[in-house]
CSV table of C-alpha atoms in Angstrom, one decimal:
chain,number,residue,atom,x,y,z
A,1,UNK,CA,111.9,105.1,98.0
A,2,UNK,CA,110.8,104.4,94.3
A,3,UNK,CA,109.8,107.0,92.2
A,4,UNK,CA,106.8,106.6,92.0
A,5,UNK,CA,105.7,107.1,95.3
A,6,UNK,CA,107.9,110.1,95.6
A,7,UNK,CA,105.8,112.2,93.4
A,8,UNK,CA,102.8,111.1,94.8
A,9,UNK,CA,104.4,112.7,98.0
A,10,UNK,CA,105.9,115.5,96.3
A,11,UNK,CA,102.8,116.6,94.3
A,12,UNK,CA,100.0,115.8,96.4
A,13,UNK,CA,101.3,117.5,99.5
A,14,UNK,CA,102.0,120.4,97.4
A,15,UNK,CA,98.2,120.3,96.6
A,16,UNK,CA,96.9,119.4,99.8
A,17,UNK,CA,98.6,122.4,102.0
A,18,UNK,CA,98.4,124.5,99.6
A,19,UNK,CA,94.6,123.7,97.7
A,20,UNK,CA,96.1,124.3,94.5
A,21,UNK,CA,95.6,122.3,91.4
A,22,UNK,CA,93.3,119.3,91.5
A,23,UNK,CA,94.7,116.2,92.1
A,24,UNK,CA,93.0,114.8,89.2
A,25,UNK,CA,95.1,117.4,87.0
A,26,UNK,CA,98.5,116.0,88.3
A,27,UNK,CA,98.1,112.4,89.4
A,28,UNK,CA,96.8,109.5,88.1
A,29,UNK,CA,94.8,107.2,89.9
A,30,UNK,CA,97.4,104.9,90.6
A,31,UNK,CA,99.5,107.5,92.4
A,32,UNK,CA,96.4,109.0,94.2
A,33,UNK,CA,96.0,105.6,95.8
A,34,UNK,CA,99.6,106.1,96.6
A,35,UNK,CA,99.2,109.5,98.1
A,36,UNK,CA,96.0,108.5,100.0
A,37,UNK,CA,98.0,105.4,101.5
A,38,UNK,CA,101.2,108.1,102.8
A,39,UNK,CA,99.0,110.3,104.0
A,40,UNK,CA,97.4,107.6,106.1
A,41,UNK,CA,100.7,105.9,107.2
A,42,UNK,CA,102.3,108.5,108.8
A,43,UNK,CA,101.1,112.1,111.2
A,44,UNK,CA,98.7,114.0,109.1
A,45,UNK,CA,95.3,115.3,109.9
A,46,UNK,CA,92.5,113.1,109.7
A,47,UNK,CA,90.5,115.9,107.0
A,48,UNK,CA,93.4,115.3,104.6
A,49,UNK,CA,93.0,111.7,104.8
A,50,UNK,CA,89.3,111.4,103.9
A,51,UNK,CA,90.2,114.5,100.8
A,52,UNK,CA,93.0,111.9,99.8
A,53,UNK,CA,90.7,109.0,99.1
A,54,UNK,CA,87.9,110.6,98.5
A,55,UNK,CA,89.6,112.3,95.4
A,56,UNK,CA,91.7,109.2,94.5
A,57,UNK,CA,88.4,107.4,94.6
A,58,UNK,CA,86.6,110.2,92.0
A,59,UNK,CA,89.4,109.7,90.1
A,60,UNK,CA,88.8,106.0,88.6
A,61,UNK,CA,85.8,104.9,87.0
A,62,UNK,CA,87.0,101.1,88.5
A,63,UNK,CA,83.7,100.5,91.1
A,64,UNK,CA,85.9,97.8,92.7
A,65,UNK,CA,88.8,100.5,93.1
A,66,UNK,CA,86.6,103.0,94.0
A,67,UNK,CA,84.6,100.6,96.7
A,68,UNK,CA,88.2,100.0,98.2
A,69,UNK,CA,89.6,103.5,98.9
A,70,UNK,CA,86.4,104.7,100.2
A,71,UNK,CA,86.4,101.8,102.0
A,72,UNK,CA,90.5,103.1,103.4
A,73,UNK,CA,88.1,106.0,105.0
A,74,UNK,CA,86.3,103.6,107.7
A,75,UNK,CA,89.2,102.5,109.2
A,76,UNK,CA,90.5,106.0,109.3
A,77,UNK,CA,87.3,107.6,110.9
A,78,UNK,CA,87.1,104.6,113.1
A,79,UNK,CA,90.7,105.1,114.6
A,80,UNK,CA,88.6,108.3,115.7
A,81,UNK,CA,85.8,107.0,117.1
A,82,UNK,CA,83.9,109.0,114.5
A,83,UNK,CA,82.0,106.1,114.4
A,84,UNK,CA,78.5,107.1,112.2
A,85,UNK,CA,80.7,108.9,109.8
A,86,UNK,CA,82.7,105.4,109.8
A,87,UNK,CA,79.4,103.7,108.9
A,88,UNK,CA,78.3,106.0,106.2
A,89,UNK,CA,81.8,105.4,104.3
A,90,UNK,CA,81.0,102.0,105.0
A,91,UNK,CA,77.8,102.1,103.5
A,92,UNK,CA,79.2,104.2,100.1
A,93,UNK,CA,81.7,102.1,99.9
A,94,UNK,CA,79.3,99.4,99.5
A,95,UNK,CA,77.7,100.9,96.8
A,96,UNK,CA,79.5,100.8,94.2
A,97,UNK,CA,80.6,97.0,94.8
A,98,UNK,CA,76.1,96.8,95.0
A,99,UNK,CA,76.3,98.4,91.4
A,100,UNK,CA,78.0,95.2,89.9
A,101,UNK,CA,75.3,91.8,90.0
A,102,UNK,CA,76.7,89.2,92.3
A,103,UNK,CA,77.4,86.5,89.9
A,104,UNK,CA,79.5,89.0,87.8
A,105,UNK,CA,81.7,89.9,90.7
A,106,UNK,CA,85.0,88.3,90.6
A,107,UNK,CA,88.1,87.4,92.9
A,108,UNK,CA,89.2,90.6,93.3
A,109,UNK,CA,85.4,92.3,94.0
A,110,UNK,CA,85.2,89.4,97.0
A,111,UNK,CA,88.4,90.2,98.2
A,112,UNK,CA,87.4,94.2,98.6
A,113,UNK,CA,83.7,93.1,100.0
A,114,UNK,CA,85.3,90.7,102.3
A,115,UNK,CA,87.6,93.7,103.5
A,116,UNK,CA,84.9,95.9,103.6
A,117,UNK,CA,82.6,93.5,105.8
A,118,UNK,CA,86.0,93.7,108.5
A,119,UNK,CA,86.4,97.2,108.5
A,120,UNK,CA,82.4,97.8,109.5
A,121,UNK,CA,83.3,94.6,112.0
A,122,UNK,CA,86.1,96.8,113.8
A,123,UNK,CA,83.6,99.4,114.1
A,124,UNK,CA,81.2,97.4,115.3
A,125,UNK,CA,83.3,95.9,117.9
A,126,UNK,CA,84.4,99.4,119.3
A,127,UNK,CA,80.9,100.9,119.9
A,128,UNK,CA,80.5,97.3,121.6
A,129,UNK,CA,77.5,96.7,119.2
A,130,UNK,CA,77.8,92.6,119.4
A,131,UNK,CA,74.0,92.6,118.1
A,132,UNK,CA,74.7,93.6,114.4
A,133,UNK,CA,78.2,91.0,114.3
A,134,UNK,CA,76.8,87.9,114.0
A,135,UNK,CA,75.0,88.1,110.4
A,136,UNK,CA,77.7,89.8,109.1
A,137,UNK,CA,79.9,87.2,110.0
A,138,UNK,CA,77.5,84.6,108.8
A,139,UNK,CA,76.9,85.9,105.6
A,140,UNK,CA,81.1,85.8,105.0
A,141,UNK,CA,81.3,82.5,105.3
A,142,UNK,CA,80.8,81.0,102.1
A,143,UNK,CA,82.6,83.8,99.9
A,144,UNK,CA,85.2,83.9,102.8
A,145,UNK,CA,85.6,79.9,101.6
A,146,UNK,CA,85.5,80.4,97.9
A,147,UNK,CA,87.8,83.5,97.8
A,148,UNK,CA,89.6,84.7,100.8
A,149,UNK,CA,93.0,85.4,101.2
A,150,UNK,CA,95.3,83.8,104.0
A,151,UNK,CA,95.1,87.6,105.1
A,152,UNK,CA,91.1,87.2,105.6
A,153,UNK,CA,91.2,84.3,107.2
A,154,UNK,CA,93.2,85.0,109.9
A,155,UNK,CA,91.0,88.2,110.5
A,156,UNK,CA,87.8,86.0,110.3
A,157,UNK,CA,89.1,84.2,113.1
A,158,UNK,CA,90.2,87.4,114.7
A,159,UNK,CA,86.9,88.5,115.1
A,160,UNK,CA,85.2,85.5,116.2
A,161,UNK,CA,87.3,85.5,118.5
A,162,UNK,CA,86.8,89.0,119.2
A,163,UNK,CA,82.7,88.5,120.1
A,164,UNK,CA,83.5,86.2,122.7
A,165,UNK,CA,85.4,89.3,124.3
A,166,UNK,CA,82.2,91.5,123.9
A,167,UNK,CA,79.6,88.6,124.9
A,168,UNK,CA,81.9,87.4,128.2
A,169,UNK,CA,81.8,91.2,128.8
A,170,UNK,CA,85.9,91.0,129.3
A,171,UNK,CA,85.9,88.9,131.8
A,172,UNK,CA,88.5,86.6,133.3
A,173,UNK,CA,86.8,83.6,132.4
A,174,UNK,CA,87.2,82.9,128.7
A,175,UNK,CA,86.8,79.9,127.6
A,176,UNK,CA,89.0,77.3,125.6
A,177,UNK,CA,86.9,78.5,122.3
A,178,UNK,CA,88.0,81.9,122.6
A,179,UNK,CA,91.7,81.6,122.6
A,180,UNK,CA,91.5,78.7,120.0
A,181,UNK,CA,90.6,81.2,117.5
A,182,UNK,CA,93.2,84.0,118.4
A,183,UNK,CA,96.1,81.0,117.9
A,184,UNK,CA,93.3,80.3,114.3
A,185,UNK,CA,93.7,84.1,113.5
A,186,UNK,CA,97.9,83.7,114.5
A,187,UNK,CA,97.8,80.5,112.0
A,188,UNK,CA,96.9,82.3,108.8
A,189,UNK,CA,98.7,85.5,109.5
A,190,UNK,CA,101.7,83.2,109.7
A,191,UNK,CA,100.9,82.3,106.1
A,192,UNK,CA,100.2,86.0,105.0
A,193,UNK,CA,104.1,87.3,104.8
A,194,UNK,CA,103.3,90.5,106.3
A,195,UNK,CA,105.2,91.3,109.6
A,196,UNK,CA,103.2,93.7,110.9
A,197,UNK,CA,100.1,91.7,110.5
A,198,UNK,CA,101.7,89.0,112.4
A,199,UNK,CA,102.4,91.1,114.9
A,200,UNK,CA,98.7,91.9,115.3
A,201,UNK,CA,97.6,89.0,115.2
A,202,UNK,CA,100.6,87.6,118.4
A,203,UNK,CA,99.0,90.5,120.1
A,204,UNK,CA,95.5,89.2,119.7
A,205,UNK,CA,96.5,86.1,121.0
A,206,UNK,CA,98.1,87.6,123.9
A,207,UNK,CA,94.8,89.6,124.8
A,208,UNK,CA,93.1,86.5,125.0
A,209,UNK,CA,95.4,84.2,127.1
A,210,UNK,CA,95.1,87.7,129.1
A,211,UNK,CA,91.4,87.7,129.9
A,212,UNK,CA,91.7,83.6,129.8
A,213,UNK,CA,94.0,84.1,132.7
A,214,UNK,CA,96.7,82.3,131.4
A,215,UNK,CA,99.6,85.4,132.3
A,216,UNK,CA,102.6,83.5,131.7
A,217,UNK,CA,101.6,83.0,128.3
A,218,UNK,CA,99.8,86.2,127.8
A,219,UNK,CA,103.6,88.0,128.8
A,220,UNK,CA,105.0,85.7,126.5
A,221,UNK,CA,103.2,87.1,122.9
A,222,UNK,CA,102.3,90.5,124.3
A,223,UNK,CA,106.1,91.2,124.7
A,224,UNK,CA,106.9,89.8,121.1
A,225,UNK,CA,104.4,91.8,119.9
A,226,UNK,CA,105.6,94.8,121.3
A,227,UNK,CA,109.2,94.0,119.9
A,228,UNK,CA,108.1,93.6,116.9
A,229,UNK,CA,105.8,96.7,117.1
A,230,UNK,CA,108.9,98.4,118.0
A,231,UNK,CA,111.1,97.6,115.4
A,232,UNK,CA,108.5,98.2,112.6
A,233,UNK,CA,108.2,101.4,113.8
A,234,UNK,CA,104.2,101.2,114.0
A,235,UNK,CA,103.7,103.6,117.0
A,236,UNK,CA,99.4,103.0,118.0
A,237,UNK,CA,100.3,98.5,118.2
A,238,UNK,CA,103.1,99.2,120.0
A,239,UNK,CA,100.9,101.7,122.6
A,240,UNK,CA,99.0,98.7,122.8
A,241,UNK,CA,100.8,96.2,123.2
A,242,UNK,CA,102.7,97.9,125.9
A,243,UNK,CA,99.5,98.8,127.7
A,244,UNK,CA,98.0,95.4,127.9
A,245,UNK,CA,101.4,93.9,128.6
A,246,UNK,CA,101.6,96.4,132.1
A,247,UNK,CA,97.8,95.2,133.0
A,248,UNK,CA,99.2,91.4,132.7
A,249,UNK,CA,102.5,92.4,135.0
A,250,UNK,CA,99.3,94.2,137.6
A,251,UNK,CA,97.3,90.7,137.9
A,252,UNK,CA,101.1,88.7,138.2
A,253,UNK,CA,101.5,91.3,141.3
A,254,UNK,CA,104.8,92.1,139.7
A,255,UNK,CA,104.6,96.1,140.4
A,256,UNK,CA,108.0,96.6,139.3
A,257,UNK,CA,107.7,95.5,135.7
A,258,UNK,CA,104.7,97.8,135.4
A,259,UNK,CA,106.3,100.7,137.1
A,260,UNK,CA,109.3,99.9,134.9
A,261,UNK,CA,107.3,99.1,131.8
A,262,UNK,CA,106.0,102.7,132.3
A,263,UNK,CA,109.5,104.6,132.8
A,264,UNK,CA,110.6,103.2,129.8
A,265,UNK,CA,108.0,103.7,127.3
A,266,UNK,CA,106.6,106.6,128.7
A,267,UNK,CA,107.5,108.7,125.2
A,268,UNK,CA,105.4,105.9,123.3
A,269,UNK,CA,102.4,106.4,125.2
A,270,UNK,CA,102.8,110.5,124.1
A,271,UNK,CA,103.5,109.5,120.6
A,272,UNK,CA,100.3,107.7,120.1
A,273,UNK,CA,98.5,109.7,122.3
A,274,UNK,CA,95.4,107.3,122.9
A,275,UNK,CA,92.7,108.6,125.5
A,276,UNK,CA,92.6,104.4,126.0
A,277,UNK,CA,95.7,103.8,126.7
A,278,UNK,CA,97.2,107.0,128.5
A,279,UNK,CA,94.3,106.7,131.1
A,280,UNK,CA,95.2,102.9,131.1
A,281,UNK,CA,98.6,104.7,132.5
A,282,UNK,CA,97.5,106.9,134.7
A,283,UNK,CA,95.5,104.1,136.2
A,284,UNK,CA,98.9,102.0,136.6
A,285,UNK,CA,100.2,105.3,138.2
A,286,UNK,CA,97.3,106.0,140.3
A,287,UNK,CA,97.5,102.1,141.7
A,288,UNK,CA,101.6,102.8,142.6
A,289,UNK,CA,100.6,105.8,144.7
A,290,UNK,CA,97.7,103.9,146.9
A,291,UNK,CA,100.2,100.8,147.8
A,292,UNK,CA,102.8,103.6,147.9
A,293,UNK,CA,100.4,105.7,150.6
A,294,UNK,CA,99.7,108.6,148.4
A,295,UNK,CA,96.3,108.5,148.6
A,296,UNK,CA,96.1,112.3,147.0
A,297,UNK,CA,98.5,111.4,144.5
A,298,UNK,CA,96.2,107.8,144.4
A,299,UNK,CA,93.1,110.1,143.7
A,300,UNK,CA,94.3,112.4,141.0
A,301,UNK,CA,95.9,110.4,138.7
A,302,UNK,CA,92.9,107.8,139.1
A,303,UNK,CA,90.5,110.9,137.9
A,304,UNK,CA,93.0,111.7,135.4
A,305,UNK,CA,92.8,109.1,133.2
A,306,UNK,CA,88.7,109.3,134.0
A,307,UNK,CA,88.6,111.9,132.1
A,308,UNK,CA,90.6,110.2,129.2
A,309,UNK,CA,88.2,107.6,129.3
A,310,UNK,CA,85.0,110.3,128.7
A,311,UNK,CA,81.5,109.4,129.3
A,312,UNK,CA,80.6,106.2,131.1
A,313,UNK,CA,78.4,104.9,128.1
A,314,UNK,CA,77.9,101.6,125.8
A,315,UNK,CA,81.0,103.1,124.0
A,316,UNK,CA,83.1,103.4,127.1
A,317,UNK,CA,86.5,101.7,127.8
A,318,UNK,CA,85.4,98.8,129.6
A,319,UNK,CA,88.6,98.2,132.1
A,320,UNK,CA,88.0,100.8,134.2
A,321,UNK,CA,88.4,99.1,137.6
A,322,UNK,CA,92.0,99.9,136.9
A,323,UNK,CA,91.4,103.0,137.9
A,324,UNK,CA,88.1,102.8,139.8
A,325,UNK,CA,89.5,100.7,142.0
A,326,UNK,CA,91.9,102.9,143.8
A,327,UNK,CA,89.7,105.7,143.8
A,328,UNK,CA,87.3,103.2,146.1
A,329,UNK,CA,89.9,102.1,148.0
A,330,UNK,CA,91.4,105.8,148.6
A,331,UNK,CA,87.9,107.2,149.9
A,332,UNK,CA,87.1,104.3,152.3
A,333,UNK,CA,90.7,104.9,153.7
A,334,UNK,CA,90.1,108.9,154.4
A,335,UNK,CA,86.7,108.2,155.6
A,336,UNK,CA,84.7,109.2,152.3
A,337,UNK,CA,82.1,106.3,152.4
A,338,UNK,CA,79.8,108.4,149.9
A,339,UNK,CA,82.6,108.4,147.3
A,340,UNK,CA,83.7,104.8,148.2
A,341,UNK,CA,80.2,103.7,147.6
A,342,UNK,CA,79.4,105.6,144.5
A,343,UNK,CA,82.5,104.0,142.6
A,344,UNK,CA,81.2,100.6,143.9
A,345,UNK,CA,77.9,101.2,141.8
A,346,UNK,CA,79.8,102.5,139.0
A,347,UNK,CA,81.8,99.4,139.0
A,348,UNK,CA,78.9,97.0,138.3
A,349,UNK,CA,78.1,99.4,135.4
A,350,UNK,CA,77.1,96.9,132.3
A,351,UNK,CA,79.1,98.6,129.9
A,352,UNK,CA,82.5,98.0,132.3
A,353,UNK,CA,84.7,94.8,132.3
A,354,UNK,CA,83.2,92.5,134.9
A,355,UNK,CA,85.5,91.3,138.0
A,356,UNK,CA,86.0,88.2,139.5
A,357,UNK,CA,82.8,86.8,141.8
A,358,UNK,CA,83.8,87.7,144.9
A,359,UNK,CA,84.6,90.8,144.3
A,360,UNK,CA,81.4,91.7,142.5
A,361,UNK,CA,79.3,90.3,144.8
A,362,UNK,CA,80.9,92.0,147.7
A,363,UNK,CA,80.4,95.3,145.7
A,364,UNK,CA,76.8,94.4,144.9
A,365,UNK,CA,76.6,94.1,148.8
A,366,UNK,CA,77.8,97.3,149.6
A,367,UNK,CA,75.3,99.1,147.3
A,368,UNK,CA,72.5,97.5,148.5
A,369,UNK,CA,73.3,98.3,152.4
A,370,UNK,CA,70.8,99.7,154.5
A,371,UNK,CA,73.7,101.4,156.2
A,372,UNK,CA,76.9,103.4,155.9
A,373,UNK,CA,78.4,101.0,158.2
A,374,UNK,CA,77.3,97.8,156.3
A,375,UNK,CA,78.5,99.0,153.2
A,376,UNK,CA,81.9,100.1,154.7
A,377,UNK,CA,82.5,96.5,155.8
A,378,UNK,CA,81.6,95.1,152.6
A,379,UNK,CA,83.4,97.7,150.5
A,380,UNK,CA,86.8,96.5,152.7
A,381,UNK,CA,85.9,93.0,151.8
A,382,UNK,CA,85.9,94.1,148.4
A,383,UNK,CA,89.2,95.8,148.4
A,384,UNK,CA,91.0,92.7,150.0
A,385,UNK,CA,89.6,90.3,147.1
A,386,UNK,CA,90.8,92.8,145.0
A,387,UNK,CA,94.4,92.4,146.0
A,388,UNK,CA,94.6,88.9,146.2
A,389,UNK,CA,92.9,88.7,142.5
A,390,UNK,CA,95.9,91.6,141.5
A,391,UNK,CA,93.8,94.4,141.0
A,392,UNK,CA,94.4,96.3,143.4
C-alpha cells in the first residue's frame, strides 16, 4: 500500500470512530476521495460511507469532482435498496454537473454524467421501474458516441440488455437480441483492463444464456465468473455468481452440483449476507428436502427464505417459484389444498418471474376452479410440468 492511501486510512478512521477533527482540517481532497473509496471497498457501515463522500465532496470546489463522489453515494444506498435516498443523491449529484452550460462541459464532465445516468439506471432496474429506462438511455446515446470510455460502453450494452430482462419479465424465452448485447457489454469490458469489470460483465452474459435457456453455456461463464470473483476477493459478485450458477445446475436436473455448490460455498453466502441470495439458498435447500421426502423440512426452509425475500411488491425478487414451488407441492402432498392453491395464485403474481406455458396455464386453471377437486388435479398437473421443465 502507497502512502498515500495509508493516511487516508490512518487519519480518516481516526476521525470517523472517533468524530474528532474535521476531515477538511487533515485531508485534502484528494485523500478524502481516497478515504471515501476504502471505506466503501471493504465492511463498514453504510452512514460512514455517505459522511465519507459527502465531506470529500464539500471539500473541493471542482463541480465535476463534486458531481462524481456524490454520485459514489447512489450506488452505495442502492446496494441497500434505500432506493429514494439513492435517487435524491442522484438528483444532487446532477446538480452541480447542471451548474456548468452544456457546450462548456468537457471530456471528463461527460464521462461523470454518463456514470451518473448508469448508476440512476441500476436503480432503476432494481425497483423494476422499466418505464423511466428508455429515455435515459436514449438521451446517452450521442454523448455515449462522442465521449465514452470502453468502460461505458460495455455498460451501455449491459443495460440494454438488462430491459429485455425486465420487459420479458424473466422469462425463459429471451430472445437472440438479448444475449447479443450481454456478449456487446463482454466485448468492451474486454477492452477496459479491469479484471473485475470483466468479471461482471462474463456474469452478465451468463444470466442471459440462463434465462435464454442455453445452460451449457450459461455454466460455462457463470463458473468463470465465480473464479474470478473468487480470486479477486470481491465477496457480493461471487454470492452472485454462485447463486445463479446453482439455479442453472436446478433446470440441468443436476441436484448434486447444487447440493454441492451449496456445501462448499456456504461461508460466501454468510459473508455477503444478501436477503436475495440466502433465500435463493434456502430455496435450493427447501427443493432437496421435497425430492428427499421431508416435506416439513420442504416447508420451513421454503418459508425461510420467504421472509428474506420481504414483501411481495413491484420491488420483489422475482424468482420466487424456487421456493414457491415446493411449498405448493408440499401442501397438495399433505392434503392442504387451501395452501396448495394460494401459492398457485401467488405464482402468477406480475411482479414474479413467469414460468414456462404449461405450467402457468395449469396454475391459471387451478385458481379459477369451481372446485377443490378440480384445482387439486390441475395443481398435480402443474407440479409434474414443473419437474420435467427442472423446477421442481
Amino acid at each position: 500500500m502507497s502512502v498515500l492511501p495509508l493516511k487516508a486510512r490512518l487519519l480518516g478512521e481516526f476521525q470517523l470512530y472517533h468524530g474528532e477533527t474535521p476531515l477538511g482540517d487533515v485531508l485534502s481532497p484528494r485523500l478524502q476521495s481516497l478515504l471515501a473509496y476504502i471505506l466503501v471497498h471493504r465492511e463498514t457501515s453504510l452512514s460512514r460511507q455517505q459522511l465519507a463522500f459527502v465531506q470529500a465532496a464539500a471539500a473541493t470546489d471542482d463541480p465535476v469532482e463534486q458531481a462524481r463522489l456524490t454520485g459514489r453515494r447512489v450506488a452505495a444506498l442502492n446496494g441497500s435498496h434505500r432506493f429514494q435516498e439513492a435517487e435524491q443523491a442522484y438528483q444532487e449529484a446532477m446538480s452541480f454537473l447542471d451548474a456548468i452550460p452544456t457546450a462548456a462541459r468537457d471530456e471528463r464532465a461527460w464521462h461523470v454524467w454518463l456514470d451518473l445516468q448508469f448508476s440512476l439506471l441500476d436503480v432503476l432496474y432494481f425497483e423494476h421501474n422499466r418505464a423511466e429506462m428508455p429515455p435515459i438511455l436514449a438521451a446517452m446515446a450521442a454523448p455515449l458516441e462522442a465521449y465514452g470510455t470502453p468502460r461505458q460502453r460495455s455498460q451501455y450494452a449491459h443495460f440494454r440488455a438488462r430491459m429485455k430482462f425486465l420487459s420479458l419479465s424473466f422469462r425463459f424465452e429471451l430472445d437472440h437480441e438479448a444475449v447479443a448485447l450481454a456478449a456487446e457489454s463482454l466485448h468492451w469490458a474486454q477492452q477496459a483492463d479491469d479484471d473485475a469489470f470483466i468479471a461482471s460483465q462474463t456474469f452478465t452474459l451468463g444470466f442471459a444464456l440462463l434465462w435464454a435457456g442455453q445452460l451449457d453455456a450459461a455454466i460455462d461463464h457463470l463458473r468463470q465468473a465465480a473464479t474470478r470473483m473468487e480470486t479477486l476477493g470481491i465477496v457480493p459478485n461471487h454470492s452472485r455468481s454462485l447463486t445463479y450458477l446453482g439455479i442453472a445446475y436446478r433446470l440441468q436436473g443436476d441436484a448434486g452440483r447444487v447440493q454441492q455448490l451449496l456445501e462448499q460455498h456456504d461461508a460466501v453466502f454468510a459473508a455477503d449476507a444478501n436477503p436475495h441470495y440466502l433465500g435463493v439458498a434456502a430455496a435450493q435447500r427447501a427443493r432437496r428436502a421435497w425430492r428427499a421426502g421431508d416435506r416439513a423440512a420442504a416447508a420451513a426452509q421454503a418459508q425461510a427464505d420467504l421472509v428474506q425475500w420481504g414483501p411481495l411488491d413491484q420491488t420483489a425478487y422475482p424468482i420466487q417459484w424456487l421456493a414457491r414451488l415446493p411449498l405448493l407441492a408440499s401442501a397438495l402432498e399433505t392434503g392442504e389444498s387451501a395452501a396448495a392453491r394460494e401459492q398457485a395464485a401467488l405464482l402468477l403474481s406480475p411482479h414474479l418471474q413467469g414460468l414456462a406455458g404449461p405450467v402457468e396455464d395449469a396454475l391459471r386453471a387451478a385458481v379459477a376452479a369451481s372446485s377443490a377437486s378440480a384445482a387439486g388435479t390441475h395443481l398435480q398437473q402443474a407440479c409434474r410440468h414443473a419437474q420435467e421443465h427442472g423446477y421442481l
